[in-house]
Every structure is written in structure tokens, then in C-alpha cells.
mmCIF file of C-alpha atoms and ligand atoms in Angstrom:
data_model
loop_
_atom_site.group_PDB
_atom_site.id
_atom_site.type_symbol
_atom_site.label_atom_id
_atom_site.label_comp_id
_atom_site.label_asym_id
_atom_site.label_seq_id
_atom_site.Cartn_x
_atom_site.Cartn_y
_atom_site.Cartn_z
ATOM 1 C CA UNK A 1216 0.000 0.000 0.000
ATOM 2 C CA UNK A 1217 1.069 3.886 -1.079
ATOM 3 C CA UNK A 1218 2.606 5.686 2.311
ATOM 4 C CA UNK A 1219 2.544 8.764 2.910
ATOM 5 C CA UNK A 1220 4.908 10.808 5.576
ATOM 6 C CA UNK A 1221 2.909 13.848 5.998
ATOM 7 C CA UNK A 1222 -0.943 14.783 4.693
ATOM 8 C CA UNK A 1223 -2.472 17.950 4.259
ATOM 9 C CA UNK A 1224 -5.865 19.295 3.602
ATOM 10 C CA UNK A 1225 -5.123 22.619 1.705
ATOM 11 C CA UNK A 1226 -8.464 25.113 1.893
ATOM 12 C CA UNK A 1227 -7.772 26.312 -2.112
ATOM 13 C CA UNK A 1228 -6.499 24.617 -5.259
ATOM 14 C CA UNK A 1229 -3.539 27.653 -5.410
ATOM 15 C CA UNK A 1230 -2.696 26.232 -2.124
ATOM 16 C CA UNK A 1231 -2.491 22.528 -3.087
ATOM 17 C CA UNK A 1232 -0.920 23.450 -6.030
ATOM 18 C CA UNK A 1233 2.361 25.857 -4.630
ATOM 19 C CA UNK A 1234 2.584 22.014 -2.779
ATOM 20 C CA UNK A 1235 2.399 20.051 -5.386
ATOM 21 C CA UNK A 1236 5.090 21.349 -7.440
ATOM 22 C CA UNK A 1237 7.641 22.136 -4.353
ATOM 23 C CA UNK A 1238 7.288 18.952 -2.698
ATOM 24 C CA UNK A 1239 7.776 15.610 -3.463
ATOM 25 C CA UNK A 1240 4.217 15.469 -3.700
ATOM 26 C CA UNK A 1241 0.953 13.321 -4.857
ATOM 27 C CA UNK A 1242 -2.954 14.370 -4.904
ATOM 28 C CA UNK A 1243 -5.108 12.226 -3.397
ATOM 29 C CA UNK A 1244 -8.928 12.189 -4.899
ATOM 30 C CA UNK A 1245 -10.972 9.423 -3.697
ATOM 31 C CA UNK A 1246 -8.037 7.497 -3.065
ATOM 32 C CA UNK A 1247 -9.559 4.325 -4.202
ATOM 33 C CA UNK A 1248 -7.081 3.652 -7.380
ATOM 34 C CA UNK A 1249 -3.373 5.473 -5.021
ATOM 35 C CA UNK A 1250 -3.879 3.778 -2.115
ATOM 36 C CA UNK A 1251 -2.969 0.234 -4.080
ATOM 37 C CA UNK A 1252 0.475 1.384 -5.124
ATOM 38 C CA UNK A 1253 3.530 0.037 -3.283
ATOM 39 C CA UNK A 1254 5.383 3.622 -3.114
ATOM 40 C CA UNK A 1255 6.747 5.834 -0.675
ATOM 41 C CA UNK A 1256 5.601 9.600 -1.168
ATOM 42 C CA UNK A 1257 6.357 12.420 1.246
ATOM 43 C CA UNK A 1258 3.196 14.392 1.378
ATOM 44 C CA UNK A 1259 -0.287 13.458 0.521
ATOM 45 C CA UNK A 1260 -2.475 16.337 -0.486
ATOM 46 C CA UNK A 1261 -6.069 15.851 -0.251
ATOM 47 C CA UNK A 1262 -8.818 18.114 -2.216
ATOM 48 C CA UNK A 1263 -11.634 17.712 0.002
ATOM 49 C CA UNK A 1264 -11.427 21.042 1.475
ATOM 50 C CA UNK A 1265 -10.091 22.565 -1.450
ATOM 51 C CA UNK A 1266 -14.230 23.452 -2.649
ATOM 52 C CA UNK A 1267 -14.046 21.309 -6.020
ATOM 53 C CA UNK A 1268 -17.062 19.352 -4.683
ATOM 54 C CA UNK A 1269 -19.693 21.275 -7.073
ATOM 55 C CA UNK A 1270 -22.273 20.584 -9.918
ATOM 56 C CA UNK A 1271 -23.104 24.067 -11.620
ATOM 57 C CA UNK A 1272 -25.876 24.365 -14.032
ATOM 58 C CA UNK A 1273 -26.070 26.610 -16.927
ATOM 59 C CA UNK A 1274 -27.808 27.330 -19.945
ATOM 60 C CA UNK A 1275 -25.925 25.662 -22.285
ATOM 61 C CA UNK A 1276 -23.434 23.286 -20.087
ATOM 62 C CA UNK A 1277 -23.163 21.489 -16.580
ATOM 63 C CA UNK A 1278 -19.578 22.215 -14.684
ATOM 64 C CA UNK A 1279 -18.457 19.599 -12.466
ATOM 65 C CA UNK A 1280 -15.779 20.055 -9.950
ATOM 66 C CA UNK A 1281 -12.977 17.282 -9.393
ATOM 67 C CA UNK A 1282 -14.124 15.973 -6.461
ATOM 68 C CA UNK A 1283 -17.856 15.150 -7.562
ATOM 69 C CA UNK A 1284 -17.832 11.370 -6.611
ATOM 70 C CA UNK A 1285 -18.957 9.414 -9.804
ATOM 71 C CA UNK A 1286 -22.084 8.213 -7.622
ATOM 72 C CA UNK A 1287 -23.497 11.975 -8.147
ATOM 73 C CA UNK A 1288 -24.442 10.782 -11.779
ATOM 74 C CA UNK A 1289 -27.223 8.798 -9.627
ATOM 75 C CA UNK A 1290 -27.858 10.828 -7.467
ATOM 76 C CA UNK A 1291 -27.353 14.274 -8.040
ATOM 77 C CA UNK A 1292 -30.711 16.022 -9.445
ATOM 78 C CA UNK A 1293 -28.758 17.871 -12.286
ATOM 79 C CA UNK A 1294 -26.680 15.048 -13.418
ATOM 80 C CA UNK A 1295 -29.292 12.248 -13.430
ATOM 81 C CA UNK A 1296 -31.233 13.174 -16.148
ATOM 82 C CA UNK A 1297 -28.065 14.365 -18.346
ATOM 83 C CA UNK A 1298 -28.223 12.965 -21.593
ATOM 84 C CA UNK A 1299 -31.266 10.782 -20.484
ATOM 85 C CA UNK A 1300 -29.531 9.543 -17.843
ATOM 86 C CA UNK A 1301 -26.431 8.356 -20.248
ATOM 87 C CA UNK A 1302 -23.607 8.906 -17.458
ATOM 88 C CA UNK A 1303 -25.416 7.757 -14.770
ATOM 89 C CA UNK A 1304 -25.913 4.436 -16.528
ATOM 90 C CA UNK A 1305 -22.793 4.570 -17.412
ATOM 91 C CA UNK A 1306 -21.291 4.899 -13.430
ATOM 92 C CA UNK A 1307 -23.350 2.182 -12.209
ATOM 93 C CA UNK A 1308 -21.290 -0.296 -14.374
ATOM 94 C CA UNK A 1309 -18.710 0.547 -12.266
ATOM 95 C CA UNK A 1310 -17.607 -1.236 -9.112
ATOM 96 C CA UNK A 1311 -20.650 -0.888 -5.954
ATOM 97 C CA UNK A 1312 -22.316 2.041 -4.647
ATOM 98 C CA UNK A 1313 -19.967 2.178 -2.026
ATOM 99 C CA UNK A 1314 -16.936 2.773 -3.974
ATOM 100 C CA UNK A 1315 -18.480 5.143 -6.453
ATOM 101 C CA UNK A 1316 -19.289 7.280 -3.545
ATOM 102 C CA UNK A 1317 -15.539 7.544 -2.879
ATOM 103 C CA UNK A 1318 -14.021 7.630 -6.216
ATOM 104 C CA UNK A 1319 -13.959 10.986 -7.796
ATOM 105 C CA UNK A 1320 -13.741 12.666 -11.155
ATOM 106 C CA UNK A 1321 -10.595 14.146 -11.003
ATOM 107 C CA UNK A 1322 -9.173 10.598 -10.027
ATOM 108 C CA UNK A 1323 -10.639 9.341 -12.904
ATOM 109 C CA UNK A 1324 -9.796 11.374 -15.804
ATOM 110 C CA UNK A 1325 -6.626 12.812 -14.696
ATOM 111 C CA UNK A 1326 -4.552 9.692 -14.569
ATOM 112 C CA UNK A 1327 -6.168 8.782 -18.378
ATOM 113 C CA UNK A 1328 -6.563 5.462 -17.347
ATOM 114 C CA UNK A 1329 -6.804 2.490 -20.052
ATOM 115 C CA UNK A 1330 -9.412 0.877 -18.886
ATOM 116 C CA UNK A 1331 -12.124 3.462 -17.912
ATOM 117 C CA UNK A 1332 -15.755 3.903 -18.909
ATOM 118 C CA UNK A 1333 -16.246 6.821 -17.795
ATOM 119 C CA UNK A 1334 -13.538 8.353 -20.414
ATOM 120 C CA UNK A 1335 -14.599 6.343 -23.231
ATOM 121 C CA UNK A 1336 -18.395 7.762 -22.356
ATOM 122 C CA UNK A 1337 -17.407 11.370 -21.862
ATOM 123 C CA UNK A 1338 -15.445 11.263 -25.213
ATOM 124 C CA UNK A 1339 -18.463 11.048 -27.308
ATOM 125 C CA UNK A 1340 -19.813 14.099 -25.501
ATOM 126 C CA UNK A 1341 -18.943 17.928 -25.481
ATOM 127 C CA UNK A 1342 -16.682 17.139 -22.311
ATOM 128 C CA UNK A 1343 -13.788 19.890 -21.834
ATOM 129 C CA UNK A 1344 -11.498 19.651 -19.586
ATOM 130 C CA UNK A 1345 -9.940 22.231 -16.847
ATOM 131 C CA UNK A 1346 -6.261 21.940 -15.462
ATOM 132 C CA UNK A 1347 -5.254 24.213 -12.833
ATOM 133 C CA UNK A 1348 -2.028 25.825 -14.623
ATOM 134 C CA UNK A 1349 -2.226 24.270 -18.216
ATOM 135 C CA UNK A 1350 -5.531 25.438 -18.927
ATOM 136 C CA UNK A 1351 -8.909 24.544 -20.701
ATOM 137 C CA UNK A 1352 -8.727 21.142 -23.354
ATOM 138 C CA UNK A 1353 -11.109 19.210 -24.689
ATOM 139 C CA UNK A 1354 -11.232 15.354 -23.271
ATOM 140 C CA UNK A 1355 -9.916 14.278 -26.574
ATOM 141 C CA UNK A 1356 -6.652 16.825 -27.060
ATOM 142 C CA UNK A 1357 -6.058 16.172 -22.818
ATOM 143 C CA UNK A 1358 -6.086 12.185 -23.487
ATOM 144 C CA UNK A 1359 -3.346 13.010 -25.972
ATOM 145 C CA UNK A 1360 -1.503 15.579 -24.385
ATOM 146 C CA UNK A 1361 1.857 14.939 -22.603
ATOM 147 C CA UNK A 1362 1.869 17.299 -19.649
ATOM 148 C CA UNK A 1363 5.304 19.091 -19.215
ATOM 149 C CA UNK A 1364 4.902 19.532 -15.745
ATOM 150 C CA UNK A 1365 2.477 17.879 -12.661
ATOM 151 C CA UNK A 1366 -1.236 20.233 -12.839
ATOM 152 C CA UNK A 1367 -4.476 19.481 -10.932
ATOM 153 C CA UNK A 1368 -8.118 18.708 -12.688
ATOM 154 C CA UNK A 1369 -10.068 21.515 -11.513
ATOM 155 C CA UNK A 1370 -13.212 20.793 -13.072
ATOM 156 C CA UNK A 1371 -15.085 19.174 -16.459
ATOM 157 C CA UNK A 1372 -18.048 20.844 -18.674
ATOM 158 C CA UNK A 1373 -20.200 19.128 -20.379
ATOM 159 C CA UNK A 1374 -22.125 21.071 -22.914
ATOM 160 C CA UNK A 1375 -25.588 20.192 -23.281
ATOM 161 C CA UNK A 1376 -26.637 19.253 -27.040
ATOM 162 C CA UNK A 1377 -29.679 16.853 -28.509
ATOM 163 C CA UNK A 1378 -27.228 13.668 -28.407
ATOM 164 C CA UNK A 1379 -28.515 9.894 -28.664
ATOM 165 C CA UNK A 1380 -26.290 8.023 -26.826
ATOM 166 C CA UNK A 1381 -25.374 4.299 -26.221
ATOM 167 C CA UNK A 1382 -22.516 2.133 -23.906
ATOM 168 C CA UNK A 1383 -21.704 -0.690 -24.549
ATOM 169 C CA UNK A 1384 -19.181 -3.202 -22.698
ATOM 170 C CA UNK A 1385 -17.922 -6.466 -22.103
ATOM 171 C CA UNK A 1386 -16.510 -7.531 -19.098
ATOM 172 C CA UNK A 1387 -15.910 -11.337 -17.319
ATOM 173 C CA UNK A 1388 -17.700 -10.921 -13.835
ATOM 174 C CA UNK A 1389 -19.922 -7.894 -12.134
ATOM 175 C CA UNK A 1390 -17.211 -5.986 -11.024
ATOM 176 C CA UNK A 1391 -13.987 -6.971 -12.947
ATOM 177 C CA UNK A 1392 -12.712 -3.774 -15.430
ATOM 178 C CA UNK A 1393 -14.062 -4.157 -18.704
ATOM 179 C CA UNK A 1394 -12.670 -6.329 -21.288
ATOM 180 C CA UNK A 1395 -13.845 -3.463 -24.040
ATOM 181 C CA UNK A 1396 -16.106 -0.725 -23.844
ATOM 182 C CA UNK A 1397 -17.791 1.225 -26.737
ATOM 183 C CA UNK A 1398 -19.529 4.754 -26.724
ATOM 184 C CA UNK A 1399 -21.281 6.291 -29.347
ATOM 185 C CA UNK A 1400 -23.341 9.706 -29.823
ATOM 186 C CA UNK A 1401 -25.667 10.751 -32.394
ATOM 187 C CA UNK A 1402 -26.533 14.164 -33.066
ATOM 188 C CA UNK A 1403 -26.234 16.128 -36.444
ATOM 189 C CA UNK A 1404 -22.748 13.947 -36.470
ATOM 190 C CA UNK A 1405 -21.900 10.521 -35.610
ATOM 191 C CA UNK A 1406 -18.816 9.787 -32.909
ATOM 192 C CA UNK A 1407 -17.853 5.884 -31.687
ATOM 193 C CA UNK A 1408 -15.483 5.901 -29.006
ATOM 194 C CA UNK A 1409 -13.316 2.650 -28.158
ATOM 195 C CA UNK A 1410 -11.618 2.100 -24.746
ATOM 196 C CA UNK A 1411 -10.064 -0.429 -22.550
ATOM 197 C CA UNK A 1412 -8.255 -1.827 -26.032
ATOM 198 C CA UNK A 1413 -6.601 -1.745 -23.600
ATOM 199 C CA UNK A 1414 -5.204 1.134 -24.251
ATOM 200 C CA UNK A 1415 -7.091 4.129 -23.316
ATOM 201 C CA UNK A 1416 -10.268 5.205 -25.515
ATOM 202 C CA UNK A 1417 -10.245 6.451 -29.308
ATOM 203 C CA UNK A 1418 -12.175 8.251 -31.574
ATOM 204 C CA UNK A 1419 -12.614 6.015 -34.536
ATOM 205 C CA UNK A 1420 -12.434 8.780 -36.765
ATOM 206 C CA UNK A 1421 -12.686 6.833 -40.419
ATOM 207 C CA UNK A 1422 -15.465 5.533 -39.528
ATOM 208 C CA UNK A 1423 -17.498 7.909 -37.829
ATOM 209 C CA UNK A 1424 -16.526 10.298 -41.223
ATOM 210 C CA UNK A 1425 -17.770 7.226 -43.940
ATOM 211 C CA UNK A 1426 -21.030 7.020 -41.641
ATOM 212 C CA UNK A 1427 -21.472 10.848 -41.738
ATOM 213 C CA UNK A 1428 -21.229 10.785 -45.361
ATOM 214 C CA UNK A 1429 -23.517 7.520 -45.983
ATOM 215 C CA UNK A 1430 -26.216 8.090 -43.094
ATOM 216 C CA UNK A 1431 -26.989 5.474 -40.672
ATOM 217 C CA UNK A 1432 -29.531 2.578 -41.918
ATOM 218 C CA UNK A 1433 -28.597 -1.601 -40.969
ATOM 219 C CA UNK A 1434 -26.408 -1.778 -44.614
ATOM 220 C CA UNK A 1435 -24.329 1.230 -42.972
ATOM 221 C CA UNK A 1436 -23.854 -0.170 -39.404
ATOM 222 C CA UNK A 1437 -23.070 -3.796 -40.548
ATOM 223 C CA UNK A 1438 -20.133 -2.076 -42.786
ATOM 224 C CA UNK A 1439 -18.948 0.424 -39.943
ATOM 225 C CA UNK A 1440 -19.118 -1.898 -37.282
ATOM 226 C CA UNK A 1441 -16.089 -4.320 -39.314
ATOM 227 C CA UNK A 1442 -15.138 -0.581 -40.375
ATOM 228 C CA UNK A 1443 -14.049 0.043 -36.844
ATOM 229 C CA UNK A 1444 -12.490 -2.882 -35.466
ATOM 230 C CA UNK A 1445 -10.003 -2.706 -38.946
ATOM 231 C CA UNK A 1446 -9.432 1.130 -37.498
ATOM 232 C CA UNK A 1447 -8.844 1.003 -33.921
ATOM 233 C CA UNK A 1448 -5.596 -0.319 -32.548
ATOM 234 C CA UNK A 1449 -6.298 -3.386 -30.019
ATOM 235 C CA UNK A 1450 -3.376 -5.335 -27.581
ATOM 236 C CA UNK A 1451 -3.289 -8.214 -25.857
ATOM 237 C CA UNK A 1452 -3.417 -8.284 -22.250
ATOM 238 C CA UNK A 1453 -4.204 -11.051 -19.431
ATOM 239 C CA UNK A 1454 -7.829 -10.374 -19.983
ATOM 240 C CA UNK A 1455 -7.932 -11.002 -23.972
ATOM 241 C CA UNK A 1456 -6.428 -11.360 -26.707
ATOM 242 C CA UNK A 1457 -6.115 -8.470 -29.435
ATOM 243 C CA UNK A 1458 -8.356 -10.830 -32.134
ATOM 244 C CA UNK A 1459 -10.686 -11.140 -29.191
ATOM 245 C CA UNK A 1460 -11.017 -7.322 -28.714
ATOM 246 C CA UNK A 1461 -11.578 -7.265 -32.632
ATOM 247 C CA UNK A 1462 -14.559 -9.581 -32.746
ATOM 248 C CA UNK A 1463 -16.169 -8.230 -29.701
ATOM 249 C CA UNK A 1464 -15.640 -4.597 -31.108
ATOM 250 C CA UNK A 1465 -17.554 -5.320 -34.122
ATOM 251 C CA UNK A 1466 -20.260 -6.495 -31.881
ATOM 252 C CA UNK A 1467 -20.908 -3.976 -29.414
ATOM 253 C CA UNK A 1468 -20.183 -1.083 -31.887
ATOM 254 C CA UNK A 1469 -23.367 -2.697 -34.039
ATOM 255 C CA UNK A 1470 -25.100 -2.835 -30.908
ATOM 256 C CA UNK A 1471 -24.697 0.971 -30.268
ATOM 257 C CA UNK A 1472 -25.078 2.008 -33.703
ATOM 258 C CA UNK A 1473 -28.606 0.529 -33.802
ATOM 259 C CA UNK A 1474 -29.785 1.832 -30.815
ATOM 260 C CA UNK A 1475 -29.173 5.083 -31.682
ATOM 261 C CA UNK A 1476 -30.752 4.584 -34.787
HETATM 262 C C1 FAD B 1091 -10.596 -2.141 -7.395
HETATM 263 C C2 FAD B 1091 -10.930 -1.112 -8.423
HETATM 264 C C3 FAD B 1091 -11.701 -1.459 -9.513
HETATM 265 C C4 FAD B 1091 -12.031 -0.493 -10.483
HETATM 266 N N1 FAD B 1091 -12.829 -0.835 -11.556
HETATM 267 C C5 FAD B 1091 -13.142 0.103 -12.470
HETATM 268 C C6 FAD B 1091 -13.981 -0.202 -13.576
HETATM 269 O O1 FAD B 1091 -14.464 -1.306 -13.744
HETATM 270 N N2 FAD B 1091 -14.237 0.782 -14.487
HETATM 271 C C7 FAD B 1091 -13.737 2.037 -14.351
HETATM 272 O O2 FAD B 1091 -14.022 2.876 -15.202
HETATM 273 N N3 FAD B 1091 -12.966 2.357 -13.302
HETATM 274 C C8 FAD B 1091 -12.650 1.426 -12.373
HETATM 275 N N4 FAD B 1091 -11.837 1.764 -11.338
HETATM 276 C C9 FAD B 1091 -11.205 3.091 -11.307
HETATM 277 C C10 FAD B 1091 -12.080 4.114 -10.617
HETATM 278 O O3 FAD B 1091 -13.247 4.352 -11.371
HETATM 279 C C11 FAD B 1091 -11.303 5.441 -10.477
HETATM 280 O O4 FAD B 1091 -10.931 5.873 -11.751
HETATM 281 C C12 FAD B 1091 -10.070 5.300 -9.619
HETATM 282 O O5 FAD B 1091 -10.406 4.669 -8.402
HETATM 283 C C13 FAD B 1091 -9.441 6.664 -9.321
HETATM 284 O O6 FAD B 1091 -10.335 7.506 -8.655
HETATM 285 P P1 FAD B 1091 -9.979 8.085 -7.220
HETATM 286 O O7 FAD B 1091 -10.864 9.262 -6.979
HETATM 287 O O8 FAD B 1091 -10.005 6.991 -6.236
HETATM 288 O O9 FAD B 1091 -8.482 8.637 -7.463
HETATM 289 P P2 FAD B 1091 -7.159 8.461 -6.582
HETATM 290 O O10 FAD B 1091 -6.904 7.022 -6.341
HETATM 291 O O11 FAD B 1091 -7.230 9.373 -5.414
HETATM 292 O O12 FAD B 1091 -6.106 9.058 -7.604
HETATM 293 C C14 FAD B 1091 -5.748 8.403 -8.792
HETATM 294 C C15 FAD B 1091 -4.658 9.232 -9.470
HETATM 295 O O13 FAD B 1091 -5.193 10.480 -9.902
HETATM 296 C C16 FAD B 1091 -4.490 11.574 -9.321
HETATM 297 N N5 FAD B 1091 -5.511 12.605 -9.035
HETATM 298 C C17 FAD B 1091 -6.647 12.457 -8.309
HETATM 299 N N6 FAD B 1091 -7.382 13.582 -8.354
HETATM 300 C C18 FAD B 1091 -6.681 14.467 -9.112
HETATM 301 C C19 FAD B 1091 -6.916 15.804 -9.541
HETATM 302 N N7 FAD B 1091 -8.033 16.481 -9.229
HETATM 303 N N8 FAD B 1091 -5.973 16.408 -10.307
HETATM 304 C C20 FAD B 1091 -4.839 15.749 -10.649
HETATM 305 N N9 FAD B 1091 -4.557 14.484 -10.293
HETATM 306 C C21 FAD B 1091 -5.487 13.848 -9.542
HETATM 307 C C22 FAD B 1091 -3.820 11.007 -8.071
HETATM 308 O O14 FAD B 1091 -2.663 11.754 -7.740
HETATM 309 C C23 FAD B 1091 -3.496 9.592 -8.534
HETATM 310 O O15 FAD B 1091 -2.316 9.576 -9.293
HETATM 311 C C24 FAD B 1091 -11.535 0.833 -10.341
HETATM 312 C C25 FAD B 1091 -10.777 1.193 -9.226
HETATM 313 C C26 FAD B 1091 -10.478 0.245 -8.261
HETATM 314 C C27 FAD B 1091 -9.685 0.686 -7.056
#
């Protein structure tokens, strides 16, 4: 288990930040994910004091702060009904109740980890991203940005748009990480997202631009399903096998595409 020689609750994200940088530091969100690393860091810094525990509403977008536990998707009156309840569906795939009411946004996204949901989900959305010193991205330009220097999530928007939505996944038992997971919008544009490959998620941009072009009807999604899993890089792992990701990608892709149809 991660130790820790000293923790501190800074009151503002300047504060946590002037430590971060100066110290031989690490931020601790929910903690769920650090505290199963077998490392030695001096200081802990914990954001729960440091006010990122809000859901803003606006006209045209929903702000979340870093740490909103994922279980607010279920619970939380503004981000239930987002999407038709897309993300909160999306959450309860993950782990119990209990641990989505400790693990936090900012735990999940900043770390970009392979085999989330909740990043392949978010990347068929409007989702930008806010980092302390580097600045606003969106979800897609922060999964493939190489940070210079350490930063701290601040918060995510969401924009609100008329998106169809559908996640898809594949995993061995209840609350194992998924083997694959697929996400796909509709709107005036198509977007299919691919994670847990098991690298983290992808835009499957060749074929979200030949379904664009063609429209989506059953001829379409049979071709852009085999369309995809030709596009997206998959690896093996102890899970599965990359020829195994393949076929399964075709699969849930179709899936997606047809109920968004
Ligand atoms: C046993 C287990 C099973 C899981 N299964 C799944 C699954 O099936 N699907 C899935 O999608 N996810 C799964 N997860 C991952 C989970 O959803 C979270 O992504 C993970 O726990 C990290 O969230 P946390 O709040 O606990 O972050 P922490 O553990 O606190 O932090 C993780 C990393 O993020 C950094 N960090 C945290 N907050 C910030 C911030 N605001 N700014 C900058 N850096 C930050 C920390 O320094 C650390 O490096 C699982 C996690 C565990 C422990």
C-alpha cells in the first residue's frame, strides 16, 4: 500500500498546487485507485477542502468540480437526467455504490486510465477539460496531451446538445474492469469511441466520417461496425487477446449504432 509521511488538507487549489510542485508530492482524490500502489511519497495532499465538490448548471453546459464522486451521476438532481440519464448508466457499471461514492472525477480522468468507462463515455460528448495551470482542453486533445509539468483537474463541462447516446461493454464478472467498452453519440454527427483496447479510448475517426457521409440505416452499421475494429488499434493483455477485442468490437459497436438509430 502507497505511504505517505505527511498529509495535508489545503483550503484552495492555489494552495495545493504551490505544494504540489515544491514537494515531493501526490494528490489524493478518492483514493480508491493510489492507495494500491507500493510507493513511498512524502506528502499526501487531499482536495476535500479545497471546494471542487460542485455541480453548476447553466444554460448551455453542466460544470463539475474534481471531487464530484462518480455516484453523483445517480444521485445528483442535475446530473441524473443528463443525456437521459447516459452517465449515470454509465457509473453504475462501475464497481458498488460504495466505492463510487468515494471515487472521484478528477481521479478518474486525470490519470487517463486504459481501462475506464467513464472516459470512453465522456469522449463522445462535449466534455472539456480544466487543469489548474495548463488550462482549458477538450477530453480528446487532454487524453493526448503529454503534460510538461504535474497540474491538478479543476473541473469538467459538459455542454448540453440533442445527443442519442449508447454504452456498450464487455466484461468477465460484475465488477472486474471491462474487457472493451464502446460509446457512441448521435446528433447532427456521428462519434464511436473505443476504450479499454486496452489502451485508453479512441475516436474512430474513419469511420465515424464514412457514416457521416452515408447516413446510418442496418447496410451502414453492418459495414462500420467491421469498419471500426479494422481502425482502432487493439493489444493483448491477461484479460484477452487483441483478435478477441476485434470480434467483440464489431459487436458492441453494431449494438450501439442501432440503438441510436
Ligand atoms: C478495485 C478497483 C476497480 C475499479 N474498476 C473500475 C472499472 O471497472 N471501471 C472504471 O471505469 N474504473 C474502475 N476503477 C477506477 C475508478 O473508477 C477510479 O478511476 C479510480 O479509483 C481513481 O479515482 P480516485 O478518486 O479513487 O483517485 P485516486 O486514487 O485518489 O487518484 C488516482 C490518481 O489520480 C491523481 N488525481 C486524483 N485527483 C486528481 C486531480 N483532481 N488532479 C490531478 N490528479 C489527480 C492522483 O494523484 C493519482 O495519481 C476501479 C478502481 C479500483 C480501485
Amino acid at each position: 500500500m502507497i505511504q505517505f509521511n505527511e498529509y495535508l488538507k489545503p483550503k484552495t487549489i492555489e494552495e495545493a498546487y504551490k505544494l504540489l510542485i515544491t514537494k515531493n508530492a501526490e494528490i489524493v482524490g478518492g483514493g480508491a485507485f493510489l492507495r494500491l500502489s507500493n510507493r513511498k511519497v512524502d506528502v499526501a495532499i487531499d482536495l476535500f477542502d479545497a471546494n471542487l465538490d460542485f455541480v453548476k448548471e447553466n444554460d448551455n453546459y453542466i460544470e463539475i468540480g474534481s471531487m464530484v464522486v462518480i455516484s453523483a451521476f445517480e444521485e445528483n438532481p442535475i446530473l441524473i437526467n443528463l443525456y437521459n440519464g447516459f452517465l449515470k448508466n454509465v457509473s453504475e457499471t462501475i464497481l458498488s455504490f460504495q466505492m463510487r461514492n468515494i471515487i472521484t472525477i478528477g481521479g478518474t480522468l486525470y490519470p487517463k486510465y486504459g481501462f475506464s468507462d467513464l472516459i470512453t463515455a465522456l469522449l463522445v460528448l462535449p466534455t472539456e477539460i480544466y487543469l489548474y495551470k495548463s488550462g482549458k482542453f477538450t477530453l480528446e486533445e487532454f487524453l493526448k496531451t503529454k503534460l510538461a509539468h504535474k497540474d491538478i483537474l479543476e473541473k469538467i463541462v459538459i455542454k448540453k446538445e440533442n445527443l442519442k447516446t449508447s454504452f456498450q461493454y464487455i466484461r468477465n464478472s460484475e465488477y472486474d474492469f471491462s474487457i472493451l467498452n464502446v460509446a457512441v453519440s448521435k446528433g447532427e454527427e456521428v462519434k464511436i469511441a473505443v476504450g479499454a483496447r486496452p489502451g485508453v479510448a479512441l475516436l474512430a475517426y474513419k469511420t465515424m466520417q464514412f457514416l457521416n457521409e452515408n447516413g446510418l440505416n442496418e447496410e451502414t452499421i453492418i459495414k462500420a461496425s467491421k469498419m471500426v475494429s479494422d481502425e482502432i488499434p487493439f493489444s493483448d493483455d491477461i484479460k484477452a487477446s487483441k483478435e478477441y477485442r476485434k470480434k467483440v468490437c464489431e459487436a458492441l459497436v453494431k449494438r450501439a449504432l442501432l440503438e441510436v438509430m
